[in-house]
Amino acid sequence: MSYIVDQNPAKQGKLTPGSRIPILTEQYLREDELDYVMIFPWNWQAAVMSLLEYITGWGGRFVIPLPELKVI
């Protein structure tokens, strides 16, 4: 995982503890046009997918790892 996207400005520009993965703004996600985007907060899946619906426009898919692995 190259980076994590978070809308919270207090987290952006920081690193995750332990793995030291950079936390970036959503702009990086828009520019990268990734094939797969993992959504960790599975209980917010619908809301996150709605916010990131532009990802399906370039053929990207969502991966939800919990409670069961799903690729949408």
mmCIF file with all atom_site columns, N, CA, C and O in Angstrom, residues 28-70:
data_model
loop_
_atom_site.group_PDB
_atom_site.id
_atom_site.type_symbol
_atom_site.label_atom_id
_atom_site.label_alt_id
_atom_site.label_comp_id
_atom_site.label_asym_id
_atom_site.label_entity_id
_atom_site.label_seq_id
_atom_site.pdbx_PDB_ins_code
_atom_site.Cartn_x
_atom_site.Cartn_y
_atom_site.Cartn_z
_atom_site.occupancy
_atom_site.B_iso_or_equiv
_atom_site.pdbx_formal_charge
_atom_site.auth_seq_id
_atom_site.auth_comp_id
_atom_site.auth_asym_id
_atom_site.auth_atom_id
_atom_site.pdbx_PDB_model_num
ATOM 1   N N  . TYR A 1 28 ? -4.577  12.964  -4.394  1.00 0.00 ? 28 TYR A N  1
ATOM 2   C CA . TYR A 1 28 ? -3.638  11.938  -4.853  1.00 0.00 ? 28 TYR A CA 1
ATOM 3   C C  . TYR A 1 28 ? -4.392  10.763  -5.458  1.00 0.00 ? 28 TYR A C  1
ATOM 4   O O  . TYR A 1 28 ? -3.974  10.194  -6.460  1.00 0.00 ? 28 TYR A O  1
ATOM 5   N N  . LEU A 1 29 ? -5.495  10.405  -4.845  1.00 0.00 ? 29 LEU A N  1
ATOM 6   C CA . LEU A 1 29 ? -6.317  9.301   -5.349  1.00 0.00 ? 29 LEU A CA 1
ATOM 7   C C  . LEU A 1 29 ? -6.879  9.645   -6.727  1.00 0.00 ? 29 LEU A C  1
ATOM 8   O O  . LEU A 1 29 ? -6.871  8.829   -7.646  1.00 0.00 ? 29 LEU A O  1
ATOM 9   N N  . ARG A 1 30 ? -7.365  10.862  -6.887  1.00 0.00 ? 30 ARG A N  1
ATOM 10  C CA . ARG A 1 30 ? -7.910  11.310  -8.180  1.00 0.00 ? 30 ARG A CA 1
ATOM 11  C C  . ARG A 1 30 ? -6.850  11.275  -9.277  1.00 0.00 ? 30 ARG A C  1
ATOM 12  O O  . ARG A 1 30 ? -7.120  10.898  -10.409 1.00 0.00 ? 30 ARG A O  1
ATOM 13  N N  . GLU A 1 31 ? -5.635  11.659  -8.939  1.00 0.00 ? 31 GLU A N  1
ATOM 14  C CA . GLU A 1 31 ? -4.564  11.737  -9.934  1.00 0.00 ? 31 GLU A CA 1
ATOM 15  C C  . GLU A 1 31 ? -4.003  10.368  -10.300 1.00 0.00 ? 31 GLU A C  1
ATOM 16  O O  . GLU A 1 31 ? -3.574  10.158  -11.429 1.00 0.00 ? 31 GLU A O  1
ATOM 17  N N  . ASP A 1 32 ? -3.988  9.430   -9.358  1.00 0.00 ? 32 ASP A N  1
ATOM 18  C CA . ASP A 1 32 ? -3.381  8.120   -9.610  1.00 0.00 ? 32 ASP A CA 1
ATOM 19  C C  . ASP A 1 32 ? -4.231  7.197   -10.468 1.00 0.00 ? 32 ASP A C  1
ATOM 20  O O  . ASP A 1 32 ? -3.704  6.314   -11.128 1.00 0.00 ? 32 ASP A O  1
ATOM 21  N N  . GLU A 1 33 ? -5.536  7.350   -10.440 1.00 0.00 ? 33 GLU A N  1
ATOM 22  C CA . GLU A 1 33 ? -6.451  6.471   -11.187 1.00 0.00 ? 33 GLU A CA 1
ATOM 23  C C  . GLU A 1 33 ? -6.095  4.992   -10.991 1.00 0.00 ? 33 GLU A C  1
ATOM 24  O O  . GLU A 1 33 ? -5.786  4.269   -11.925 1.00 0.00 ? 33 GLU A O  1
ATOM 25  N N  . LEU A 1 34 ? -6.154  4.573   -9.754  1.00 0.00 ? 34 LEU A N  1
ATOM 26  C CA . LEU A 1 34 ? -5.806  3.204   -9.386  1.00 0.00 ? 34 LEU A CA 1
ATOM 27  C C  . LEU A 1 34 ? -6.845  2.197   -9.879  1.00 0.00 ? 34 LEU A C  1
ATOM 28  O O  . LEU A 1 34 ? -8.010  2.534   -10.056 1.00 0.00 ? 34 LEU A O  1
ATOM 29  N N  . ASP A 1 35 ? -6.410  0.960   -10.063 1.00 0.00 ? 35 ASP A N  1
ATOM 30  C CA . ASP A 1 35 ? -7.325  -0.112  -10.457 1.00 0.00 ? 35 ASP A CA 1
ATOM 31  C C  . ASP A 1 35 ? -8.200  -0.554  -9.285  1.00 0.00 ? 35 ASP A C  1
ATOM 32  O O  . ASP A 1 35 ? -9.350  -0.919  -9.466  1.00 0.00 ? 35 ASP A O  1
ATOM 33  N N  . TYR A 1 36 ? -7.615  -0.551  -8.067  1.00 0.00 ? 36 TYR A N  1
ATOM 34  C CA . TYR A 1 36 ? -8.336  -0.983  -6.879  1.00 0.00 ? 36 TYR A CA 1
ATOM 35  C C  . TYR A 1 36 ? -8.115  0.012   -5.749  1.00 0.00 ? 36 TYR A C  1
ATOM 36  O O  . TYR A 1 36 ? -7.006  0.480   -5.537  1.00 0.00 ? 36 TYR A O  1
ATOM 37  N N  . VAL A 1 37 ? -9.191  0.292   -5.029  1.00 0.00 ? 37 VAL A N  1
ATOM 38  C CA . VAL A 1 37 ? -9.140  1.166   -3.858  1.00 0.00 ? 37 VAL A CA 1
ATOM 39  C C  . VAL A 1 37 ? -9.763  0.394   -2.698  1.00 0.00 ? 37 VAL A C  1
ATOM 40  O O  . VAL A 1 37 ? -10.902 -0.064  -2.789  1.00 0.00 ? 37 VAL A O  1
ATOM 41  N N  . MET A 1 38 ? -8.987  0.235   -1.614  1.00 0.00 ? 38 MET A N  1
ATOM 42  C CA . MET A 1 38 ? -9.474  -0.514  -0.468  1.00 0.00 ? 38 MET A CA 1
ATOM 43  C C  . MET A 1 38 ? -10.186 0.423   0.499   1.00 0.00 ? 38 MET A C  1
ATOM 44  O O  . MET A 1 38 ? -9.682  1.497   0.821   1.00 0.00 ? 38 MET A O  1
ATOM 45  N N  . ILE A 1 39 ? -11.351 -0.005  0.940   1.00 0.00 ? 39 ILE A N  1
ATOM 46  C CA . ILE A 1 39 ? -12.135 0.746   1.921   1.00 0.00 ? 39 ILE A CA 1
ATOM 47  C C  . ILE A 1 39 ? -12.059 -0.022  3.240   1.00 0.00 ? 39 ILE A C  1
ATOM 48  O O  . ILE A 1 39 ? -12.643 -1.091  3.370   1.00 0.00 ? 39 ILE A O  1
ATOM 49  N N  . PHE A 1 40 ? -11.304 0.527   4.197   1.00 0.00 ? 40 PHE A N  1
ATOM 50  C CA . PHE A 1 40 ? -11.160 -0.154  5.484   1.00 0.00 ? 40 PHE A CA 1
ATOM 51  C C  . PHE A 1 40 ? -12.386 -0.004  6.388   1.00 0.00 ? 40 PHE A C  1
ATOM 52  O O  . PHE A 1 40 ? -12.768 -0.967  7.034   1.00 0.00 ? 40 PHE A O  1
ATOM 53  N N  . PRO A 1 41 ? -13.018 1.175   6.469   1.00 0.00 ? 41 PRO A N  1
ATOM 54  C CA . PRO A 1 41 ? -14.189 1.272   7.349   1.00 0.00 ? 41 PRO A CA 1
ATOM 55  C C  . PRO A 1 41 ? -15.414 0.644   6.669   1.00 0.00 ? 41 PRO A C  1
ATOM 56  O O  . PRO A 1 41 ? -16.265 1.331   6.112   1.00 0.00 ? 41 PRO A O  1
ATOM 57  N N  . TRP A 1 42 ? -15.491 -0.680  6.713   1.00 0.00 ? 42 TRP A N  1
ATOM 58  C CA . TRP A 1 42 ? -16.530 -1.415  5.986   1.00 0.00 ? 42 TRP A CA 1
ATOM 59  C C  . TRP A 1 42 ? -17.933 -0.961  6.359   1.00 0.00 ? 42 TRP A C  1
ATOM 60  O O  . TRP A 1 42 ? -18.835 -1.010  5.538   1.00 0.00 ? 42 TRP A O  1
ATOM 61  N N  . ASN A 1 43 ? -18.106 -0.491  7.603   1.00 0.00 ? 43 ASN A N  1
ATOM 62  C CA . ASN A 1 43 ? -19.440 -0.065  8.012   1.00 0.00 ? 43 ASN A CA 1
ATOM 63  C C  . ASN A 1 43 ? -19.825 1.281   7.376   1.00 0.00 ? 43 ASN A C  1
ATOM 64  O O  . ASN A 1 43 ? -20.980 1.674   7.427   1.00 0.00 ? 43 ASN A O  1
ATOM 65  N N  . TRP A 1 44 ? -18.891 1.961   6.749   1.00 0.00 ? 44 TRP A N  1
ATOM 66  C CA . TRP A 1 44 ? -19.144 3.214   6.019   1.00 0.00 ? 44 TRP A CA 1
ATOM 67  C C  . TRP A 1 44 ? -19.031 2.995   4.510   1.00 0.00 ? 44 TRP A C  1
ATOM 68  O O  . TRP A 1 44 ? -18.912 3.944   3.740   1.00 0.00 ? 44 TRP A O  1
ATOM 69  N N  . GLN A 1 45 ? -19.058 1.745   4.088   1.00 0.00 ? 45 GLN A N  1
ATOM 70  C CA . GLN A 1 45 ? -18.851 1.388   2.687   1.00 0.00 ? 45 GLN A CA 1
ATOM 71  C C  . GLN A 1 45 ? -19.714 2.207   1.729   1.00 0.00 ? 45 GLN A C  1
ATOM 72  O O  . GLN A 1 45 ? -19.204 2.786   0.779   1.00 0.00 ? 45 GLN A O  1
ATOM 73  N N  . ALA A 1 46 ? -20.996 2.292   1.951   1.00 0.00 ? 46 ALA A N  1
ATOM 74  C CA . ALA A 1 46 ? -21.902 3.003   1.040   1.00 0.00 ? 46 ALA A CA 1
ATOM 75  C C  . ALA A 1 46 ? -21.552 4.481   0.960   1.00 0.00 ? 46 ALA A C  1
ATOM 76  O O  . ALA A 1 46 ? -21.500 5.060   -0.129  1.00 0.00 ? 46 ALA A O  1
ATOM 77  N N  . ALA A 1 47 ? -21.289 5.091   2.094   1.00 0.00 ? 47 ALA A N  1
ATOM 78  C CA . ALA A 1 47 ? -20.955 6.516   2.114   1.00 0.00 ? 47 ALA A CA 1
ATOM 79  C C  . ALA A 1 47 ? -19.631 6.792   1.402   1.00 0.00 ? 47 ALA A C  1
ATOM 80  O O  . ALA A 1 47 ? -19.525 7.729   0.602   1.00 0.00 ? 47 ALA A O  1
ATOM 81  N N  . VAL A 1 48 ? -18.628 5.964   1.649   1.00 0.00 ? 48 VAL A N  1
ATOM 82  C CA . VAL A 1 48 ? -17.315 6.154   1.020   1.00 0.00 ? 48 VAL A CA 1
ATOM 83  C C  . VAL A 1 48 ? -17.412 5.928   -0.486  1.00 0.00 ? 48 VAL A C  1
ATOM 84  O O  . VAL A 1 48 ? -16.873 6.703   -1.280  1.00 0.00 ? 48 VAL A O  1
ATOM 85  N N  . MET A 1 49 ? -18.123 4.885   -0.892  1.00 0.00 ? 49 MET A N  1
ATOM 86  C CA . MET A 1 49 ? -18.268 4.616   -2.325  1.00 0.00 ? 49 MET A CA 1
ATOM 87  C C  . MET A 1 49 ? -19.007 5.748   -3.021  1.00 0.00 ? 49 MET A C  1
ATOM 88  O O  . MET A 1 49 ? -18.687 6.091   -4.158  1.00 0.00 ? 49 MET A O  1
ATOM 89  N N  . SER A 1 50 ? -19.954 6.334   -2.349  1.00 0.00 ? 50 SER A N  1
ATOM 90  C CA . SER A 1 50 ? -20.681 7.468   -2.914  1.00 0.00 ? 50 SER A CA 1
ATOM 91  C C  . SER A 1 50 ? -19.751 8.669   -3.104  1.00 0.00 ? 50 SER A C  1
ATOM 92  O O  . SER A 1 50 ? -19.784 9.334   -4.139  1.00 0.00 ? 50 SER A O  1
ATOM 93  N N  . LEU A 1 51 ? -18.916 8.933   -2.115  1.00 0.00 ? 51 LEU A N  1
ATOM 94  C CA . LEU A 1 51 ? -17.961 10.045  -2.205  1.00 0.00 ? 51 LEU A CA 1
ATOM 95  C C  . LEU A 1 51 ? -16.909 9.823   -3.296  1.00 0.00 ? 51 LEU A C  1
ATOM 96  O O  . LEU A 1 51 ? -16.411 10.772  -3.887  1.00 0.00 ? 51 LEU A O  1
ATOM 97  N N  . LEU A 1 52 ? -16.585 8.557   -3.534  1.00 0.00 ? 52 LEU A N  1
ATOM 98  C CA . LEU A 1 52 ? -15.520 8.221   -4.485  1.00 0.00 ? 52 LEU A CA 1
ATOM 99  C C  . LEU A 1 52 ? -16.065 7.596   -5.770  1.00 0.00 ? 52 LEU A C  1
ATOM 100 O O  . LEU A 1 52 ? -15.361 6.862   -6.459  1.00 0.00 ? 52 LEU A O  1
ATOM 101 N N  . GLU A 1 53 ? -17.299 7.907   -6.125  1.00 0.00 ? 53 GLU A N  1
ATOM 102 C CA . GLU A 1 53 ? -17.924 7.280   -7.291  1.00 0.00 ? 53 GLU A CA 1
ATOM 103 C C  . GLU A 1 53 ? -17.161 7.538   -8.586  1.00 0.00 ? 53 GLU A C  1
ATOM 104 O O  . GLU A 1 53 ? -17.254 6.757   -9.525  1.00 0.00 ? 53 GLU A O  1
ATOM 105 N N  . TYR A 1 54 ? -16.369 8.592   -8.642  1.00 0.00 ? 54 TYR A N  1
ATOM 106 C CA . TYR A 1 54 ? -15.580 8.893   -9.849  1.00 0.00 ? 54 TYR A CA 1
ATOM 107 C C  . TYR A 1 54 ? -14.576 7.788   -10.169 1.00 0.00 ? 54 TYR A C  1
ATOM 108 O O  . TYR A 1 54 ? -14.129 7.652   -11.303 1.00 0.00 ? 54 TYR A O  1
ATOM 109 N N  . ILE A 1 55 ? -14.240 6.964   -9.182  1.00 0.00 ? 55 ILE A N  1
ATOM 110 C CA . ILE A 1 55 ? -13.278 5.879   -9.401  1.00 0.00 ? 55 ILE A CA 1
ATOM 111 C C  . ILE A 1 55 ? -13.814 4.864   -10.404 1.00 0.00 ? 55 ILE A C  1
ATOM 112 O O  . ILE A 1 55 ? -13.079 4.347   -11.242 1.00 0.00 ? 55 ILE A O  1
ATOM 113 N N  . THR A 1 56 ? -15.102 4.595   -10.363 1.00 0.00 ? 56 THR A N  1
ATOM 114 C CA . THR A 1 56 ? -15.676 3.644   -11.314 1.00 0.00 ? 56 THR A CA 1
ATOM 115 C C  . THR A 1 56 ? -15.671 4.205   -12.732 1.00 0.00 ? 56 THR A C  1
ATOM 116 O O  . THR A 1 56 ? -15.703 3.442   -13.692 1.00 0.00 ? 56 THR A O  1
ATOM 117 N N  . GLY A 1 57 ? -15.585 5.522   -12.855 1.00 0.00 ? 57 GLY A N  1
ATOM 118 C CA . GLY A 1 57 ? -15.537 6.162   -14.172 1.00 0.00 ? 57 GLY A CA 1
ATOM 119 C C  . GLY A 1 57 ? -14.319 5.766   -14.983 1.00 0.00 ? 57 GLY A C  1
ATOM 120 O O  . GLY A 1 57 ? -14.362 5.717   -16.206 1.00 0.00 ? 57 GLY A O  1
ATOM 121 N N  . TRP A 1 58 ? -13.212 5.512   -14.332 1.00 0.00 ? 58 TRP A N  1
ATOM 122 C CA . TRP A 1 58 ? -12.012 5.075   -15.067 1.00 0.00 ? 58 TRP A CA 1
ATOM 123 C C  . TRP A 1 58 ? -11.816 3.567   -14.975 1.00 0.00 ? 58 TRP A C  1
ATOM 124 O O  . TRP A 1 58 ? -10.794 3.032   -15.358 1.00 0.00 ? 58 TRP A O  1
ATOM 125 N N  . GLY A 1 59 ? -12.832 2.867   -14.446 1.00 0.00 ? 59 GLY A N  1
ATOM 126 C CA . GLY A 1 59 ? -12.771 1.400   -14.389 1.00 0.00 ? 59 GLY A CA 1
ATOM 127 C C  . GLY A 1 59 ? -12.216 0.865   -13.090 1.00 0.00 ? 59 GLY A C  1
ATOM 128 O O  . GLY A 1 59 ? -11.961 -0.335  -12.975 1.00 0.00 ? 59 GLY A O  1
ATOM 129 N N  . GLY A 1 60 ? -12.003 1.743   -12.106 1.00 0.00 ? 60 GLY A N  1
ATOM 130 C CA . GLY A 1 60 ? -11.498 1.301   -10.817 1.00 0.00 ? 60 GLY A CA 1
ATOM 131 C C  . GLY A 1 60 ? -12.554 0.529   -10.044 1.00 0.00 ? 60 GLY A C  1
ATOM 132 O O  . GLY A 1 60 ? -13.754 0.673   -10.283 1.00 0.00 ? 60 GLY A O  1
ATOM 133 N N  . ARG A 1 61 ? -12.087 -0.317  -9.136  1.00 0.00 ? 61 ARG A N  1
ATOM 134 C CA . ARG A 1 61 ? -12.994 -1.134  -8.329  1.00 0.00 ? 61 ARG A CA 1
ATOM 135 C C  . ARG A 1 61 ? -12.670 -0.944  -6.855  1.00 0.00 ? 61 ARG A C  1
ATOM 136 O O  . ARG A 1 61 ? -11.561 -0.563  -6.495  1.00 0.00 ? 61 ARG A O  1
ATOM 137 N N  . PHE A 1 62 ? -13.644 -1.239  -6.014  1.00 0.00 ? 62 PHE A N  1
ATOM 138 C CA . PHE A 1 62 ? -13.481 -1.110  -4.573  1.00 0.00 ? 62 PHE A CA 1
ATOM 139 C C  . PHE A 1 62 ? -13.260 -2.479  -3.946  1.00 0.00 ? 62 PHE A C  1
ATOM 140 O O  . PHE A 1 62 ? -13.913 -3.446  -4.306  1.00 0.00 ? 62 PHE A O  1
ATOM 141 N N  . VAL A 1 63 ? -12.349 -2.523  -2.987  1.00 0.00 ? 63 VAL A N  1
ATOM 142 C CA . VAL A 1 63 ? -12.093 -3.735  -2.219  1.00 0.00 ? 63 VAL A CA 1
ATOM 143 C C  . VAL A 1 63 ? -12.511 -3.449  -0.785  1.00 0.00 ? 63 VAL A C  1
ATOM 144 O O  . VAL A 1 63 ? -12.054 -2.473  -0.183  1.00 0.00 ? 63 VAL A O  1
ATOM 145 N N  . ILE A 1 64 ? -13.389 -4.286  -0.253  1.00 0.00 ? 64 ILE A N  1
ATOM 146 C CA . ILE A 1 64 ? -13.819 -4.171  1.134   1.00 0.00 ? 64 ILE A CA 1
ATOM 147 C C  . ILE A 1 64 ? -13.353 -5.438  1.830   1.00 0.00 ? 64 ILE A C  1
ATOM 148 O O  . ILE A 1 64 ? -13.857 -6.532  1.548   1.00 0.00 ? 64 ILE A O  1
ATOM 149 N N  . PRO A 1 65 ? -12.351 -5.330  2.730   1.00 0.00 ? 65 PRO A N  1
ATOM 150 C CA . PRO A 1 65 ? -11.761 -6.531  3.320   1.00 0.00 ? 65 PRO A CA 1
ATOM 151 C C  . PRO A 1 65 ? -12.557 -7.162  4.465   1.00 0.00 ? 65 PRO A C  1
ATOM 152 O O  . PRO A 1 65 ? -12.369 -8.330  4.770   1.00 0.00 ? 65 PRO A O  1
ATOM 153 N N  . LEU A 1 66 ? -13.437 -6.395  5.096   1.00 0.00 ? 66 LEU A N  1
ATOM 154 C CA . LEU A 1 66 ? -14.171 -6.883  6.258   1.00 0.00 ? 66 LEU A CA 1
ATOM 155 C C  . LEU A 1 66 ? -15.660 -6.590  6.103   1.00 0.00 ? 66 LEU A C  1
ATOM 156 O O  . LEU A 1 66 ? -16.009 -5.644  5.418   1.00 0.00 ? 66 LEU A O  1
ATOM 157 N N  . PRO A 1 67 ? -16.560 -7.292  6.691   1.00 0.00 ? 67 PRO A N  1
ATOM 158 C CA . PRO A 1 67 ? -16.338 -8.508  7.469   1.00 0.00 ? 67 PRO A CA 1
ATOM 159 C C  . PRO A 1 67 ? -15.989 -9.710  6.585   1.00 0.00 ? 67 PRO A C  1
ATOM 160 O O  . PRO A 1 67 ? -15.424 -10.674 7.065   1.00 0.00 ? 67 PRO A O  1
ATOM 161 N N  . GLU A 1 68 ? -16.297 -9.643  5.286   1.00 0.00 ? 68 GLU A N  1
ATOM 162 C CA . GLU A 1 68 ? -15.864 -10.655 4.321   1.00 0.00 ? 68 GLU A CA 1
ATOM 163 C C  . GLU A 1 68 ? -15.266 -9.927  3.132   1.00 0.00 ? 68 GLU A C  1
ATOM 164 O O  . GLU A 1 68 ? -15.751 -8.881  2.743   1.00 0.00 ? 68 GLU A O  1
ATOM 165 N N  . LEU A 1 69 ? -14.244 -10.502 2.543   1.00 0.00 ? 69 LEU A N  1
ATOM 166 C CA . LEU A 1 69 ? -13.586 -9.876  1.403   1.00 0.00 ? 69 LEU A CA 1
ATOM 167 C C  . LEU A 1 69 ? -14.558 -9.749  0.223   1.00 0.00 ? 69 LEU A C  1
ATOM 168 O O  . LEU A 1 69 ? -15.179 -10.728 -0.187  1.00 0.00 ? 69 LEU A O  1
ATOM 169 N N  . LYS A 1 70 ? -14.704 -8.517  -0.273  1.00 0.00 ? 70 LYS A N  1
ATOM 170 C CA . LYS A 1 70 ? -15.562 -8.265  -1.440  1.00 0.00 ? 70 LYS A CA 1
ATOM 171 C C  . LYS A 1 70 ? -14.820 -7.332  -2.387  1.00 0.00 ? 70 LYS A C  1
ATOM 172 O O  . LYS A 1 70 ? -14.118 -6.428  -1.956  1.00 0.00 ? 70 LYS A O  1
#
